[in-house]
PDB file of C-alpha atoms in Angstrom:
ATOM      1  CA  UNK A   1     -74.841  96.220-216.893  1.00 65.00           C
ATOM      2  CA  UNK A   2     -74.248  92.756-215.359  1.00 74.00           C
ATOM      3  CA  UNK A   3     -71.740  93.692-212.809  1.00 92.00           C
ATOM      4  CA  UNK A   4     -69.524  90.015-212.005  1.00 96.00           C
ATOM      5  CA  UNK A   5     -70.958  87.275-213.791  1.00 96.00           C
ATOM      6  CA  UNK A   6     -69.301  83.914-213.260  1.00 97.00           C
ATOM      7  CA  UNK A   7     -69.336  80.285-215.177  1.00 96.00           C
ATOM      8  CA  UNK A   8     -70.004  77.964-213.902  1.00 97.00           C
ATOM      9  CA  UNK A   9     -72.639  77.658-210.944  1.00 96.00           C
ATOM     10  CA  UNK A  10     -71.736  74.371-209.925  1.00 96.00           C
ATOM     11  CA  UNK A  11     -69.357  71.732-210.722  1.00 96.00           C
ATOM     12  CA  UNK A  12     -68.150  68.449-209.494  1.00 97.00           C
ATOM     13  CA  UNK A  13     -65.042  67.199-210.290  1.00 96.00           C
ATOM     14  CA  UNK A  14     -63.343  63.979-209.853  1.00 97.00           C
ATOM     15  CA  UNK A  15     -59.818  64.211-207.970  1.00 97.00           C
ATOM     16  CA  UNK A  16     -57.008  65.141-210.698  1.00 97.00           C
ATOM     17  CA  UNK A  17     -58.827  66.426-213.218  1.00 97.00           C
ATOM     18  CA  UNK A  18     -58.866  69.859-214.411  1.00 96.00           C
ATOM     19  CA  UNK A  19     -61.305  73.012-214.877  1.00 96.00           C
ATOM     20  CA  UNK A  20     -61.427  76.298-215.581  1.00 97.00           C
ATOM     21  CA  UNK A  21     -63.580  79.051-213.569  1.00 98.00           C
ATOM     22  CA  UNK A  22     -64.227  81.980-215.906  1.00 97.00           C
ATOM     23  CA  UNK A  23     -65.027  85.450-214.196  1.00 97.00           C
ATOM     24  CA  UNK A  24     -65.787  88.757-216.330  1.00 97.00           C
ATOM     25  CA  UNK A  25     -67.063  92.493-215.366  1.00 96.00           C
ATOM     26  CA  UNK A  26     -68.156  94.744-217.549  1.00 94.00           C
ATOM     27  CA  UNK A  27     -67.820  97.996-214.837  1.00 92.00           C
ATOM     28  CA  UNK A  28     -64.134  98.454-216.692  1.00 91.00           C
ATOM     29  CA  UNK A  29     -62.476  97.850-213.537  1.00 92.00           C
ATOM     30  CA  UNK A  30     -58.901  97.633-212.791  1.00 91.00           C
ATOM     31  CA  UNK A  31     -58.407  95.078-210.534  1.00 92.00           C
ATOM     32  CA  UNK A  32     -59.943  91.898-210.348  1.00 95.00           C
ATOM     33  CA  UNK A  33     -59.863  89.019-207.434  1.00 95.00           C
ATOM     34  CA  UNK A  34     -60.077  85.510-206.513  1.00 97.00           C
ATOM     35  CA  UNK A  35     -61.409  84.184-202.999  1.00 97.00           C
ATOM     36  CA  UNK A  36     -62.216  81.210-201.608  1.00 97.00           C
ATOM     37  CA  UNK A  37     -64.865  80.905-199.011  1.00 96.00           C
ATOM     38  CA  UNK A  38     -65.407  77.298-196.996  1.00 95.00           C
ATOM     39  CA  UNK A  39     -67.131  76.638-194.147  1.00 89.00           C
ATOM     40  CA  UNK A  40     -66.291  78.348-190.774  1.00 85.00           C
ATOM     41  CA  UNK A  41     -63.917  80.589-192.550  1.00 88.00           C
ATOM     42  CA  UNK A  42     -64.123  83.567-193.964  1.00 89.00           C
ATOM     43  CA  UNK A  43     -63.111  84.709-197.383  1.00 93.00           C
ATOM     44  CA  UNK A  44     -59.285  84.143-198.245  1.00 94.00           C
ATOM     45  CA  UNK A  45     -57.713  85.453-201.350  1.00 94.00           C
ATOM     46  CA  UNK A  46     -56.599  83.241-203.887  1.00 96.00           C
ATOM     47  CA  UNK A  47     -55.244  85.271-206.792  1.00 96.00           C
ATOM     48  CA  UNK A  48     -55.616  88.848-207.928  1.00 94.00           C
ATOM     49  CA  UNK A  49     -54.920  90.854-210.874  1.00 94.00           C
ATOM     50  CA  UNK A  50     -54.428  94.580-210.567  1.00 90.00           C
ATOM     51  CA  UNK A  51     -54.714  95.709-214.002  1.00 89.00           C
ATOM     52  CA  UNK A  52     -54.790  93.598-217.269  1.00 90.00           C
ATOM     53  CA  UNK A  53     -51.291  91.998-217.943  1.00 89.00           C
ATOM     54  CA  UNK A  54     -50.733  91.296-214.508  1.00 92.00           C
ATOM     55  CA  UNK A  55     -51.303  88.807-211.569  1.00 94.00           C
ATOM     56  CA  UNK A  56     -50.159  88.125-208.022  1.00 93.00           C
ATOM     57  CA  UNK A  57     -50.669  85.673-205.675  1.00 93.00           C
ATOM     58  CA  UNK A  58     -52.795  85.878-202.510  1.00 92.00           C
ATOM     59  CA  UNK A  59     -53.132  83.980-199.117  1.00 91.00           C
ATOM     60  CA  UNK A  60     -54.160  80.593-200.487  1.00 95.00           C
ATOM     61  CA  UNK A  61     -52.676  80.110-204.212  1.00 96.00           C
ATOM     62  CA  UNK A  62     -50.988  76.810-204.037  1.00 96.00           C
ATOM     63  CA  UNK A  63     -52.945  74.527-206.646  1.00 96.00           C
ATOM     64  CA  UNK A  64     -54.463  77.265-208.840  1.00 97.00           C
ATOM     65  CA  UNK A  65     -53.190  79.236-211.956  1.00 97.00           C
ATOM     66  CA  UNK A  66     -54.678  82.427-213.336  1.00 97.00           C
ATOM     67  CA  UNK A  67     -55.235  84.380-216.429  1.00 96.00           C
ATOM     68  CA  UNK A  68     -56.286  88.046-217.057  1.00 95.00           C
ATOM     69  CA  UNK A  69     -56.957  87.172-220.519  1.00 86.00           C
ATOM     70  CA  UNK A  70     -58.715  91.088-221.202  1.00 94.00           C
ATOM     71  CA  UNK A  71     -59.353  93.879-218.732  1.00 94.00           C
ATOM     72  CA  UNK A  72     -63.048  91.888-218.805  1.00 96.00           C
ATOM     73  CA  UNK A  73     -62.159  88.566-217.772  1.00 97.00           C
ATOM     74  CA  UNK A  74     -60.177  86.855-215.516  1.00 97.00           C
ATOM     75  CA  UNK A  75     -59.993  82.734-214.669  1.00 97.00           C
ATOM     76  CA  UNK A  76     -59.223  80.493-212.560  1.00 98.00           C
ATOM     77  CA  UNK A  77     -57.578  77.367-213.730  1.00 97.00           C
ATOM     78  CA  UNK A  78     -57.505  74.029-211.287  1.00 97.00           C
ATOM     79  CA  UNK A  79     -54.687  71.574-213.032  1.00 93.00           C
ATOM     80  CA  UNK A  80     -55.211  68.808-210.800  1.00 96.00           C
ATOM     81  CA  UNK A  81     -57.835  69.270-208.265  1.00 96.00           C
ATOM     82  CA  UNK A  82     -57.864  67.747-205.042  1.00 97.00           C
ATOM     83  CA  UNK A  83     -60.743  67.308-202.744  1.00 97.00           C
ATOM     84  CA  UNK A  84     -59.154  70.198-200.553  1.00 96.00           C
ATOM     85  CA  UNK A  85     -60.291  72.550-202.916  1.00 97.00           C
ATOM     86  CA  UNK A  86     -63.701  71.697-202.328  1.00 97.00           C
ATOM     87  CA  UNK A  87     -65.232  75.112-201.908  1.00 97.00           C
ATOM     88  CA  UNK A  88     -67.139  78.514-203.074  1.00 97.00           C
ATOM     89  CA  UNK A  89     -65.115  80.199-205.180  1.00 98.00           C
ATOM     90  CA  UNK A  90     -65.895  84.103-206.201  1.00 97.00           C
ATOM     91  CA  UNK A  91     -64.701  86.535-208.465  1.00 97.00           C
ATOM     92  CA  UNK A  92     -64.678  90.117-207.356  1.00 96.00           C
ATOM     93  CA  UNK A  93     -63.753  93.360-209.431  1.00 94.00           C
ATOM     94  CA  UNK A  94     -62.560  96.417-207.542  1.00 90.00           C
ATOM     95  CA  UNK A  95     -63.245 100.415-208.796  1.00 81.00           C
ATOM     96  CA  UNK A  96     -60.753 103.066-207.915  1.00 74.00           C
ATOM     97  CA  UNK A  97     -63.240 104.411-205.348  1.00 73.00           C
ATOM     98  CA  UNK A  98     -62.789 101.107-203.527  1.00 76.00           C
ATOM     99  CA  UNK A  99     -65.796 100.079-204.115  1.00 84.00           C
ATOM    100  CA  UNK A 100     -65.883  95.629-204.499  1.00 89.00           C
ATOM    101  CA  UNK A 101     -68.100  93.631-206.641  1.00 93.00           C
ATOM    102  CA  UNK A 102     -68.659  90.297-205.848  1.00 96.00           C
ATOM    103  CA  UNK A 103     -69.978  87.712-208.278  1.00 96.00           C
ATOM    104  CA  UNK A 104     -72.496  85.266-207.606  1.00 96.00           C
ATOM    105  CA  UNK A 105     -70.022  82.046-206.751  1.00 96.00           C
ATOM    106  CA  UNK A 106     -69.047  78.960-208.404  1.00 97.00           C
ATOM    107  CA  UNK A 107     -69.664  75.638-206.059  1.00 97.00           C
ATOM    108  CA  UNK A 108     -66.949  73.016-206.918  1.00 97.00           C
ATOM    109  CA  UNK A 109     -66.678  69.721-205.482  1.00 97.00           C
ATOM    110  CA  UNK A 110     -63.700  67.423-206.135  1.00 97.00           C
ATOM    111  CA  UNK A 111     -64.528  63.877-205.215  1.00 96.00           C
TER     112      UNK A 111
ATOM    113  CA  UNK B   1     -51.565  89.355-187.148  1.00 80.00           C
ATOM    114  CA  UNK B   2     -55.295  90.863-188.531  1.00 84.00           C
ATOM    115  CA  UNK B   3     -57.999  89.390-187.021  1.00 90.00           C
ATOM    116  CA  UNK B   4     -61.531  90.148-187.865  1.00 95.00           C
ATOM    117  CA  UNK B   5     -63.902  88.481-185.405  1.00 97.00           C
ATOM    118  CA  UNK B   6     -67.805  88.495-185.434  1.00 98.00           C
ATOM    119  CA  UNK B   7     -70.380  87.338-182.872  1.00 96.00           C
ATOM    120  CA  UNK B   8     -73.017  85.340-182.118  1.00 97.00           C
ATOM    121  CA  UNK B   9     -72.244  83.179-185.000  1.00 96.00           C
ATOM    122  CA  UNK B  10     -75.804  82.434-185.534  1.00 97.00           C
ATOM    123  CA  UNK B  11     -78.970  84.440-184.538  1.00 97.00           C
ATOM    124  CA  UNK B  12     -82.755  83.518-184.289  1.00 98.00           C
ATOM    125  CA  UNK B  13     -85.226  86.387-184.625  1.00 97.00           C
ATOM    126  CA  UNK B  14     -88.832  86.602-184.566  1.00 97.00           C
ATOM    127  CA  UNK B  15     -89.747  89.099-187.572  1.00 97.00           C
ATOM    128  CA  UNK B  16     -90.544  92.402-186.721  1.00 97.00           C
ATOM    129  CA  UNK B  17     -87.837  92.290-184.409  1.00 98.00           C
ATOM    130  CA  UNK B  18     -84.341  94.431-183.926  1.00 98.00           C
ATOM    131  CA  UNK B  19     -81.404  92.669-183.718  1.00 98.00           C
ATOM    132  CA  UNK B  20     -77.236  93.565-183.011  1.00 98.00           C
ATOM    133  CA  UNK B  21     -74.245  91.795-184.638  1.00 98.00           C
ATOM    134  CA  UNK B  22     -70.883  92.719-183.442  1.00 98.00           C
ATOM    135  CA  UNK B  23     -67.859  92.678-185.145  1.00 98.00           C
ATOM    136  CA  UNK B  24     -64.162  93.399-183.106  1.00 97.00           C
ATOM    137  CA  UNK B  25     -61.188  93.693-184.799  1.00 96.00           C
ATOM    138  CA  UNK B  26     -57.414  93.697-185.403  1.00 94.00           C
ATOM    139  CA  UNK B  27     -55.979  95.073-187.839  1.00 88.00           C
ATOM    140  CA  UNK B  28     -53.296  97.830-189.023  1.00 85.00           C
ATOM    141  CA  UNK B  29     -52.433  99.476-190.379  1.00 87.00           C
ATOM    142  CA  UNK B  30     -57.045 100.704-190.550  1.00 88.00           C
ATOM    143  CA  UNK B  31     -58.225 101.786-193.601  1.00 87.00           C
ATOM    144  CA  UNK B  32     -62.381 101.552-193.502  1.00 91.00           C
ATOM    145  CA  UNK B  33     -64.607  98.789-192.010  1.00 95.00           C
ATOM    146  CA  UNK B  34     -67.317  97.529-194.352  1.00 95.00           C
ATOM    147  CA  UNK B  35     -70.351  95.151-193.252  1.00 97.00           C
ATOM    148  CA  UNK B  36     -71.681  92.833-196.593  1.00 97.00           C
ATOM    149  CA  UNK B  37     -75.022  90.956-196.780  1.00 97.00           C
ATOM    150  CA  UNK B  38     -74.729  87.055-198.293  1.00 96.00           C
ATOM    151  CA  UNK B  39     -78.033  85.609-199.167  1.00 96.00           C
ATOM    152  CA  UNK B  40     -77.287  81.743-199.501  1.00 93.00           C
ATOM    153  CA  UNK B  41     -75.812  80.825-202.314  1.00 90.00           C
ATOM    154  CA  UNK B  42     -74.846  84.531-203.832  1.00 93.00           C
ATOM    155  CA  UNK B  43     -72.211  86.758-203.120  1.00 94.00           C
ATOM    156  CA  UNK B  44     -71.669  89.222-200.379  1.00 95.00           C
ATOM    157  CA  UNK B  45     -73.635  92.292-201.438  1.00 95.00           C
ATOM    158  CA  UNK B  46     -72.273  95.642-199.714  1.00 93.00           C
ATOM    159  CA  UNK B  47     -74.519  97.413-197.201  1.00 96.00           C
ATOM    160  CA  UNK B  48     -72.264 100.103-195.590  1.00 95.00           C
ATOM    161  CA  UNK B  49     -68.576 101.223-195.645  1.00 93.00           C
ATOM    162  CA  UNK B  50     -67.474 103.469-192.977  1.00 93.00           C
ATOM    163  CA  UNK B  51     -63.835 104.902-192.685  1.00 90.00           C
ATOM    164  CA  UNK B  52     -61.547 105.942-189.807  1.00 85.00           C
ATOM    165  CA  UNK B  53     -63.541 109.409-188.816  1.00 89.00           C
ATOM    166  CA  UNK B  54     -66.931 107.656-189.293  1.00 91.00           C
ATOM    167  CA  UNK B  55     -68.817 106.815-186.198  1.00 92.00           C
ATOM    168  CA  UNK B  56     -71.972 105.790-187.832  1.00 96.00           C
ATOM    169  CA  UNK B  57     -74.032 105.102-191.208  1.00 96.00           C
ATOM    170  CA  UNK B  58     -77.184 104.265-192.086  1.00 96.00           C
ATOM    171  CA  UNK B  59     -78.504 101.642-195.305  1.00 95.00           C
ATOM    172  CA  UNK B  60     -82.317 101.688-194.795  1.00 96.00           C
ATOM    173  CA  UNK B  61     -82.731  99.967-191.757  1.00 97.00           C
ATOM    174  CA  UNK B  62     -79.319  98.759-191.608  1.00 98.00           C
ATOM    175  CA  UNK B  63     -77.179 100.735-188.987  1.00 98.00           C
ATOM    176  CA  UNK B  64     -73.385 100.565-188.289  1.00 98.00           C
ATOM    177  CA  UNK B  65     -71.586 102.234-185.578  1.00 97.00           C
ATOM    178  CA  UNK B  66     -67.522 102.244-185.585  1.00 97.00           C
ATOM    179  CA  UNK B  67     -65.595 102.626-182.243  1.00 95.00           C
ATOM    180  CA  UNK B  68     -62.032 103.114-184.159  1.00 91.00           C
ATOM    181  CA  UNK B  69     -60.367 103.750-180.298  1.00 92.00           C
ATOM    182  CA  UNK B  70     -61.917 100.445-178.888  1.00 94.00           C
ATOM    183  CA  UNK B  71     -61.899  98.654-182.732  1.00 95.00           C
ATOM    184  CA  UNK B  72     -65.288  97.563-182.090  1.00 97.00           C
ATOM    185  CA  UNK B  73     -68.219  97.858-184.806  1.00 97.00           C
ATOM    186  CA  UNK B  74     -71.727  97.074-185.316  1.00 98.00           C
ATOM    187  CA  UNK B  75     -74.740  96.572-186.718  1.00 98.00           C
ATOM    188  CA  UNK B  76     -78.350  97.288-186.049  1.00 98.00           C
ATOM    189  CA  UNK B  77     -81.161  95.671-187.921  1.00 98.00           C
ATOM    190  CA  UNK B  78     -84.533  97.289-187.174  1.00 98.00           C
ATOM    191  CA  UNK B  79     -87.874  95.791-187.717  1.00 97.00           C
ATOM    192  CA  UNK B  80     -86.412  92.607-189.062  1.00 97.00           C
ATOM    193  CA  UNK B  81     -88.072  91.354-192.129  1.00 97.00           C
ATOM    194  CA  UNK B  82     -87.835  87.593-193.809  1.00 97.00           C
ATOM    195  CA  UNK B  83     -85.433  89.113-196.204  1.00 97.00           C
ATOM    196  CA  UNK B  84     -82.794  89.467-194.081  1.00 98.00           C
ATOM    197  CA  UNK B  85     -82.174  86.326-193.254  1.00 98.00           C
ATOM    198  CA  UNK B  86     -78.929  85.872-194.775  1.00 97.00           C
ATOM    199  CA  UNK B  87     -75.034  86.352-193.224  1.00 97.00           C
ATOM    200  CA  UNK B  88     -73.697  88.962-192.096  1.00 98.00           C
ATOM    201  CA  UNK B  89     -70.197  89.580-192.906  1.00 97.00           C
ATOM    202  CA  UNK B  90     -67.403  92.129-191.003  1.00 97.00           C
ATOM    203  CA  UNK B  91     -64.523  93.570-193.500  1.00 95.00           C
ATOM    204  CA  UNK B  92     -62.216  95.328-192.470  1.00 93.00           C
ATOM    205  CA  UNK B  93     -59.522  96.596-195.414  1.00 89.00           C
ATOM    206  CA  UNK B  94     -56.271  97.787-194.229  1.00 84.00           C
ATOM    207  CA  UNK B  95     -54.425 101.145-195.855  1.00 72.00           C
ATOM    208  CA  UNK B  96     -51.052  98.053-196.638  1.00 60.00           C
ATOM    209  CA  UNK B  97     -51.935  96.033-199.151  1.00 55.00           C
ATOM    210  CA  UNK B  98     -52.036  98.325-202.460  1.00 60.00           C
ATOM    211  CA  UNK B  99     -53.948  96.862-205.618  1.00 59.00           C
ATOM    212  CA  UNK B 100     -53.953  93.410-203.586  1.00 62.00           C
ATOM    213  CA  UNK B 101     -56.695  95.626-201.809  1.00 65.00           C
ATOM    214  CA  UNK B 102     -56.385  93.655-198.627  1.00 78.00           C
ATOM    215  CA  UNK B 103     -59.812  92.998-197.171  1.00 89.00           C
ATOM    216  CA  UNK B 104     -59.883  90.727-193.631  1.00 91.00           C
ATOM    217  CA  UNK B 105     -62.843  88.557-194.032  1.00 94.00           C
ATOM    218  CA  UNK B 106     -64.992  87.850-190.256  1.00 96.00           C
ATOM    219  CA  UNK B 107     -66.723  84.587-190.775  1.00 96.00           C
ATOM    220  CA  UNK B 108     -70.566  85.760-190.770  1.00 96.00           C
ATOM    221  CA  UNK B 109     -73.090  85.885-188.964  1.00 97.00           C
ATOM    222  CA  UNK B 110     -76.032  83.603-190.057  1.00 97.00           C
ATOM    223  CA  UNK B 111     -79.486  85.284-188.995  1.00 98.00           C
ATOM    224  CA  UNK B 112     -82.701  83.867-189.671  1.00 98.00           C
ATOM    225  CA  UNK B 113     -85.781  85.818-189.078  1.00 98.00           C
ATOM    226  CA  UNK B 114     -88.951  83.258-188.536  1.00 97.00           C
ATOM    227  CA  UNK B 115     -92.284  84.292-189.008  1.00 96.00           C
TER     228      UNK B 115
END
């Protein structure tokens, strides 16, 4: 039982180019989130997905695109990143109980 | 608008110490407060969730206290070891929100506990 696994652990990307975050659970959770986490701030949603088929957007989603490809898995997608979206990103699943699972992060830079 | 705000913003302790974080918030409609632990570079790792009627729980020697009337919260760390240097984070999740779950994120805490 892995819990939130996320790929990758770092990446650096040059300004305009594109990348995918991937994010799975294996806890067969519902609902499945997106946050971004930069300095001085705390965590602000990007994208969430509250069962498979669907996805909304969250505080911050201008610039992204997401996919619930399974109940598993859910990415992040970055079309044409911009040194603004320098950042942590993490991938968190959610249980009926309300219990959150937070993955271990993904550091991108965008030069 | 939902505020979640945490102080000090950093915190030096000599281990073996006990040390308070506060955390005062904002936000309705209230649906639980929950206090996470982020060792650098991981994610925030849950240490206690307390709801409306809750007025205290225990992790170990993690304590949180809730004061839903004044919207206060915090928590105790007793005989600090190195290990808990990390942050500290206040979340508060309010009852609107639905499957977008709607956690308020404080910014942390950062404690270090020196030798």
């Amino acid at each position: 039982n892995a819990g939130v696994t996320q790929t990758p652990k770092f990446q650096v990307l040059k300004t305009g180019q594109s990348m995918t975050l991937q994010c799975a659970q294996d806890m067969n959770h519902n609902s499945m989130y997106w946050y971004r986490q930069d300095p001085g701030m705390g965590l602000r949603l990007i994208y969430y997905s509250a069962s498979e088929g669907t996805t909304d957007k969250g505080e911050v989603p201008n610039g992204y695109n997401v996919s619930r490809l399974n109940k598993r898995e859910f990415s992040l997608r970055l079309e044409s990143a911009a040194p603004s979206q320098t950042s942590v990103y993490f991938c968190a699943s959610k249980e009926i109980r309300d219990r959150w699972i937070f993955g271990p992060g993904t550091r991108l830079t965008v030069l | 608008k939902n505020q979640v705000e945490q102080s000090p913003q950093s915190l030096i302790i000599l281990e073996g110490k006990n040390c308070t974080l506060q955390c005062n918030y904002t936000v309705s409609p209230f649906s639980n407060l929950r206090w996470y632990k982020q060792d650098t570079g991981r994610g925030p790792v849950s240490l206690t969730i307390m709801t409306f009627s809750e007025n205290t729980k225990s992790n170990g020697r993690y304590t949180a206290t809730l004061d839903a009337d004044t919207k206060q919260s915090s928590l105790h760390i007793t005989a600090s070891q190195l290990s808990d240097s990390a942050s500290y984070i206040c979340v508060v999740s309010s009852t609107y929100g639905g499957s977008q779950g709607n956690l308020i994120f404080g910014k942390g805490t950062k404690l270090s506990v020196k030798p």
